[in-house]
mmCIF file of C-alpha atoms in Angstrom:
data_model
loop_
_atom_site.group_PDB
_atom_site.id
_atom_site.type_symbol
_atom_site.label_atom_id
_atom_site.label_comp_id
_atom_site.label_asym_id
_atom_site.label_seq_id
_atom_site.Cartn_x
_atom_site.Cartn_y
_atom_site.Cartn_z
ATOM 1 C CA GLU A 10 106.240 64.512 90.054
ATOM 2 C CA ALA A 11 108.099 67.832 90.043
ATOM 3 C CA GLY A 12 105.439 71.245 89.348
ATOM 4 C CA VAL A 13 105.752 73.959 87.621
ATOM 5 C CA ALA A 14 109.099 75.897 87.719
ATOM 6 C CA GLN A 15 109.285 79.627 87.568
ATOM 7 C CA SER A 16 111.995 81.904 87.741
ATOM 8 C CA PRO A 17 113.510 84.240 89.168
ATOM 9 C CA ARG A 18 110.528 84.312 92.291
ATOM 10 C CA TYR A 19 111.308 88.019 92.303
ATOM 11 C CA LYS A 20 112.601 91.059 90.337
ATOM 12 C CA ILE A 21 112.492 94.765 91.120
ATOM 13 C CA ILE A 22 112.803 97.059 88.036
ATOM 14 C CA GLU A 23 112.283 100.346 86.914
ATOM 15 C CA LYS A 24 110.256 102.119 84.941
ATOM 16 C CA ARG A 25 110.400 102.062 81.081
ATOM 17 C CA GLN A 26 112.985 99.177 81.712
ATOM 18 C CA SER A 27 112.620 95.909 80.727
ATOM 19 C CA VAL A 28 112.145 92.054 82.239
ATOM 20 C CA ALA A 29 111.580 88.355 81.432
ATOM 21 C CA PHE A 30 109.567 85.685 83.079
ATOM 22 C CA TRP A 31 110.826 81.869 82.665
ATOM 23 C CA CYS A 32 108.037 78.784 83.084
ATOM 24 C CA ASN A 33 108.792 75.567 83.261
ATOM 25 C CA PRO A 34 105.539 73.349 82.944
ATOM 26 C CA ILE A 35 104.948 69.871 84.423
ATOM 27 C CA SER A 36 106.405 67.266 81.814
ATOM 28 C CA GLY A 37 104.020 66.136 79.300
ATOM 29 C CA HIS A 38 101.403 68.727 80.120
ATOM 30 C CA ALA A 39 100.907 70.318 76.542
ATOM 31 C CA THR A 40 99.019 73.071 77.692
ATOM 32 C CA LEU A 41 100.263 76.752 79.412
ATOM 33 C CA TYR A 42 98.920 79.498 80.409
ATOM 34 C CA TRP A 43 100.562 82.879 82.139
ATOM 35 C CA TYR A 44 98.410 84.936 84.432
ATOM 36 C CA GLN A 45 98.814 88.632 86.238
ATOM 37 C CA GLN A 46 97.555 88.773 89.612
ATOM 38 C CA ILE A 47 97.297 92.036 91.126
ATOM 39 C CA LEU A 48 97.490 92.477 95.007
ATOM 40 C CA GLY A 49 94.237 91.610 96.023
ATOM 41 C CA GLN A 50 92.822 90.330 92.831
ATOM 42 C CA GLY A 51 92.189 86.933 91.784
ATOM 43 C CA PRO A 52 94.491 85.940 88.610
ATOM 44 C CA LYS A 53 93.524 86.813 85.254
ATOM 45 C CA LEU A 54 94.560 85.732 82.199
ATOM 46 C CA LEU A 55 96.964 86.869 80.312
ATOM 47 C CA ILE A 56 97.725 84.199 77.141
ATOM 48 C CA GLN A 57 97.029 80.591 76.849
ATOM 49 C CA PHE A 58 99.824 78.059 74.416
ATOM 50 C CA GLN A 59 98.341 74.827 73.295
ATOM 51 C CA ASN A 60 102.084 73.240 72.228
ATOM 52 C CA ASN A 61 103.654 76.017 70.667
ATOM 53 C CA GLY A 62 100.797 77.793 69.387
ATOM 54 C CA VAL A 63 99.028 80.329 71.260
ATOM 55 C CA VAL A 64 94.817 79.481 71.806
ATOM 56 C CA ASP A 65 94.171 83.282 73.305
ATOM 57 C CA ASP A 66 95.833 86.338 74.152
ATOM 58 C CA SER A 67 92.944 88.495 73.869
ATOM 59 C CA GLN A 68 94.100 89.813 76.842
ATOM 60 C CA LEU A 69 97.454 90.252 76.725
ATOM 61 C CA PRO A 70 98.442 93.892 76.071
ATOM 62 C CA LYS A 71 100.556 93.291 73.107
ATOM 63 C CA ASP A 72 102.076 96.565 72.891
ATOM 64 C CA ARG A 73 104.661 96.120 76.236
ATOM 65 C CA PHE A 74 104.273 92.168 76.913
ATOM 66 C CA SER A 75 104.724 89.020 74.477
ATOM 67 C CA ALA A 76 105.499 85.588 75.237
ATOM 68 C CA GLU A 77 106.221 82.859 73.217
ATOM 69 C CA ARG A 78 106.645 79.051 73.314
ATOM 70 C CA LEU A 79 109.066 78.104 70.888
ATOM 71 C CA LYS A 80 109.561 74.379 71.560
ATOM 72 C CA GLY A 81 106.319 73.437 73.692
ATOM 73 C CA VAL A 82 107.738 72.784 76.523
ATOM 74 C CA ASP A 83 109.778 76.397 78.334
ATOM 75 C CA SER A 84 107.876 79.682 78.266
ATOM 76 C CA THR A 85 109.079 83.331 78.509
ATOM 77 C CA LEU A 86 106.993 86.202 79.318
ATOM 78 C CA LYS A 87 108.409 89.545 78.034
ATOM 79 C CA ILE A 88 107.535 93.067 79.248
ATOM 80 C CA GLN A 89 108.787 95.996 77.594
ATOM 81 C CA PRO A 90 108.934 98.898 78.627
ATOM 82 C CA ALA A 91 107.140 98.275 82.286
ATOM 83 C CA LYS A 92 105.237 100.505 83.636
ATOM 84 C CA LEU A 93 103.768 100.837 87.340
ATOM 85 C CA GLU A 94 100.769 99.603 86.849
ATOM 86 C CA ASP A 95 102.688 95.989 85.737
ATOM 87 C CA SER A 96 103.398 95.401 89.499
ATOM 88 C CA ALA A 97 101.761 92.363 90.473
ATOM 89 C CA VAL A 98 102.987 88.474 90.393
ATOM 90 C CA TYR A 99 102.886 86.604 87.054
ATOM 91 C CA LEU A 100 101.629 83.045 87.931
ATOM 92 C CA CYS A 101 102.652 80.289 85.197
ATOM 93 C CA ALA A 102 100.177 77.029 85.105
ATOM 94 C CA SER A 103 99.832 74.035 82.399
ATOM 95 C CA ARG A 104 97.202 71.543 82.305
ATOM 96 C CA ARG A 105 97.718 67.639 80.566
ATOM 97 C CA ALA A 106 95.167 68.657 77.650
ATOM 98 C CA TYR A 107 93.314 65.210 76.880
ATOM 99 C CA ARG A 108 91.134 65.146 74.257
ATOM 100 C CA GLY A 109 86.905 65.256 75.565
ATOM 101 C CA VAL A 110 88.568 64.629 79.177
ATOM 102 C CA SER A 111 89.261 67.941 81.160
ATOM 103 C CA TYR A 112 92.426 67.926 83.636
ATOM 104 C CA GLU A 113 92.903 70.734 86.664
ATOM 105 C CA GLN A 114 95.542 73.085 85.913
ATOM 106 C CA TYR A 115 98.603 73.498 87.737
ATOM 107 C CA PHE A 116 100.283 76.861 88.772
ATOM 108 C CA GLY A 117 103.559 77.688 89.492
ATOM 109 C CA PRO A 118 104.863 79.857 92.822
ATOM 110 C CA GLY A 119 105.105 82.887 90.471
ATOM 111 C CA THR A 120 107.119 86.192 90.392
ATOM 112 C CA ARG A 121 106.460 89.135 92.333
ATOM 113 C CA LEU A 122 107.326 91.874 89.762
ATOM 114 C CA THR A 123 107.825 95.452 91.770
ATOM 115 C CA VAL A 124 108.015 98.626 89.425
ATOM 116 C CA THR A 125 109.492 101.677 90.662
ATOM 117 C CA ASP B 2 81.221 82.334 81.895
ATOM 118 C CA ALA B 3 78.830 82.475 84.333
ATOM 119 C CA LYS B 4 79.689 85.074 86.851
ATOM 120 C CA THR B 5 80.034 83.766 90.575
ATOM 121 C CA THR B 6 79.476 85.650 93.934
ATOM 122 C CA GLN B 7 81.325 84.928 97.287
ATOM 123 C CA PRO B 8 81.323 86.403 100.373
ATOM 124 C CA PRO B 9 84.671 88.624 100.837
ATOM 125 C CA SER B 10 85.408 86.778 103.691
ATOM 126 C CA MET B 11 84.870 84.153 106.481
ATOM 127 C CA ASP B 12 86.201 82.699 109.545
ATOM 128 C CA CYS B 13 86.218 78.809 111.483
ATOM 129 C CA ALA B 14 87.320 77.603 114.422
ATOM 130 C CA GLU B 15 90.035 74.762 114.097
ATOM 131 C CA GLY B 16 88.326 71.380 113.881
ATOM 132 C CA ARG B 17 85.094 72.540 112.430
ATOM 133 C CA ALA B 18 84.176 72.093 109.435
ATOM 134 C CA ALA B 19 84.232 75.174 107.324
ATOM 135 C CA ASN B 20 81.590 75.622 105.010
ATOM 136 C CA LEU B 21 82.182 77.833 101.935
ATOM 137 C CA PRO B 22 79.565 78.997 99.529
ATOM 138 C CA CYS B 23 79.264 80.836 96.136
ATOM 139 C CA ASN B 24 76.266 82.038 94.315
ATOM 140 C CA HIS B 25 76.272 81.566 90.159
ATOM 141 C CA SER B 26 73.143 82.127 89.211
ATOM 142 C CA THR B 27 73.627 82.410 85.712
ATOM 143 C CA ILE B 28 75.005 79.280 85.096
ATOM 144 C CA SER B 29 74.557 77.189 81.898
ATOM 145 C CA GLY B 30 74.094 73.590 81.355
ATOM 146 C CA ASN B 31 77.642 72.688 80.244
ATOM 147 C CA GLU B 32 79.085 74.853 83.067
ATOM 148 C CA TYR B 33 81.094 73.148 85.851
ATOM 149 C CA VAL B 34 81.571 74.166 89.534
ATOM 150 C CA TYR B 35 85.665 74.728 90.069
ATOM 151 C CA TRP B 36 87.901 75.248 93.635
ATOM 152 C CA TYR B 37 90.108 76.120 93.857
ATOM 153 C CA ARG B 38 92.435 77.296 96.524
ATOM 154 C CA GLN B 39 95.791 80.176 97.310
ATOM 155 C CA ILE B 40 97.421 80.284 100.509
ATOM 156 C CA HIS B 41 99.593 83.194 100.788
ATOM 157 C CA SER B 42 102.829 83.326 98.584
ATOM 158 C CA GLN B 43 101.706 80.218 96.624
ATOM 159 C CA GLY B 44 100.221 79.356 93.301
ATOM 160 C CA PRO B 45 96.646 78.691 93.483
ATOM 161 C CA GLN B 46 95.807 75.038 94.037
ATOM 162 C CA TYR B 47 92.772 72.979 92.086
ATOM 163 C CA ILE B 48 90.200 71.646 95.490
ATOM 164 C CA ILE B 49 87.210 70.104 93.321
ATOM 165 C CA HIS B 50 85.235 70.484 90.744
ATOM 166 C CA GLY B 51 81.417 68.991 89.608
ATOM 167 C CA LEU B 52 79.032 70.157 87.543
ATOM 168 C CA LYS B 53 75.781 68.596 88.333
ATOM 169 C CA ASN B 54 76.220 65.535 90.963
ATOM 170 C CA ASN B 55 77.773 66.180 94.805
ATOM 171 C CA GLU B 56 81.052 65.350 94.924
ATOM 172 C CA THR B 57 84.119 64.211 97.430
ATOM 173 C CA ASN B 58 88.126 63.633 97.321
ATOM 174 C CA GLU B 59 90.433 63.491 99.843
ATOM 175 C CA MET B 60 90.872 67.665 100.166
ATOM 176 C CA ALA B 61 86.576 68.276 100.156
ATOM 177 C CA SER B 62 83.330 68.053 99.413
ATOM 178 C CA LEU B 63 81.263 69.895 97.045
ATOM 179 C CA ILE B 64 77.384 70.228 97.661
ATOM 180 C CA ILE B 65 76.132 71.486 94.388
ATOM 181 C CA THR B 66 72.178 72.533 94.485
ATOM 182 C CA GLU B 67 69.691 70.631 92.657
ATOM 183 C CA ASP B 68 68.880 74.028 90.236
ATOM 184 C CA ARG B 69 72.633 74.162 90.054
ATOM 185 C CA LYS B 70 72.663 78.059 90.972
ATOM 186 C CA SER B 71 74.973 77.686 94.239
ATOM 187 C CA SER B 72 77.261 75.432 95.700
ATOM 188 C CA THR B 73 78.644 75.077 98.756
ATOM 189 C CA LEU B 74 82.724 73.610 99.347
ATOM 190 C CA ILE B 75 83.083 72.081 102.838
ATOM 191 C CA LEU B 76 86.482 71.185 104.476
ATOM 192 C CA PRO B 77 85.458 68.565 106.673
ATOM 193 C CA HIS B 78 87.727 69.518 109.643
ATOM 194 C CA ALA B 79 89.810 73.019 109.421
ATOM 195 C CA THR B 80 93.642 73.222 110.437
ATOM 196 C CA LEU B 81 95.328 76.648 110.620
ATOM 197 C CA ARG B 82 96.902 75.268 107.275
ATOM 198 C CA ASP B 83 93.534 76.056 104.929
ATOM 199 C CA THR B 84 93.661 79.508 106.221
ATOM 200 C CA ALA B 85 94.036 81.020 102.125
ATOM 201 C CA VAL B 86 91.838 82.729 99.689
ATOM 202 C CA TYR B 87 89.425 80.593 98.261
ATOM 203 C CA TYR B 88 87.835 81.186 94.447
ATOM 204 C CA CYS B 89 84.559 79.470 93.148
ATOM 205 C CA ILE B 90 84.950 79.450 89.125
ATOM 206 C CA VAL B 91 82.617 78.605 86.263
ATOM 207 C CA ARG B 92 84.072 77.402 83.508
ATOM 208 C CA VAL B 93 82.288 76.026 79.984
ATOM 209 C CA ASN B 94 83.589 72.395 78.877
ATOM 210 C CA SER B 95 84.261 73.150 75.109
ATOM 211 C CA GLY B 96 84.769 69.446 74.382
ATOM 212 C CA ALA B 97 87.846 69.906 73.024
ATOM 213 C CA GLY B 98 89.834 69.557 76.197
ATOM 214 C CA SER B 99 90.565 73.392 76.279
ATOM 215 C CA TYR B 100 89.152 76.204 78.355
ATOM 216 C CA GLN B 101 90.092 78.547 80.387
ATOM 217 C CA LEU B 102 89.366 79.949 84.509
ATOM 218 C CA THR B 103 87.717 83.191 84.947
ATOM 219 C CA PHE B 104 88.543 84.358 89.091
ATOM 220 C CA GLY B 105 87.248 86.640 90.960
ATOM 221 C CA LYS B 106 88.242 87.908 94.465
ATOM 222 C CA GLY B 107 87.023 84.533 96.064
ATOM 223 C CA THR B 108 86.186 84.585 99.775
ATOM 224 C CA LYS B 109 89.514 84.919 102.731
ATOM 225 C CA LEU B 110 88.810 82.151 105.379
ATOM 226 C CA SER B 111 90.647 82.302 108.304
ATOM 227 C CA VAL B 112 90.577 79.192 110.510
ATOM 228 C CA ILE B 113 90.882 80.534 114.099
ATOM 229 C CA PRO B 114 93.275 78.397 116.476
#
């Protein structure tokens, strides 16, 4: 079974520029998550999708961050414009949601963003 | 979700058992204890989870105290590849198949040759 794919793996941009990250979850996984992990800290949830609908985006800085999952499969996370404090690893995770049963989240390798 | 407390770092000799403690004194009756680990430059990896009973799988054992206020993750024979940050997470089982994980800073386990 292929894992969660993310691209690019690394990105360096200047502040005020835009950037987009792509995630392809494990086939059949209906739930998709985006996390932000700042150096030295644990991952912080940004947004959760169930199929192509948003379940929770309460911690997403909506003035500059946006995310979509148009066909309920792949997802993109965008930052526009980027700030220095956005430097972090952006992790995508997916889970095979099943009514009444819980499954673990599978994480991708992440995209390391450096904003200069 | 209940807050967890973990030591920031631990060392373990290769081949010995690694016992990683976690305090979750405010845990509620329907909250599960999950353990994930993150090896350097990789995404977190699921290890094990439990509600009340002790659990064991091919990776580790999870011991939960009777009052559920603390737990211990046991790696029976630690190898150098087990060097990672280990996260103890308490989450609510919503019953609708949807949940979220709130990560703390975890415990940095170093396995020493």
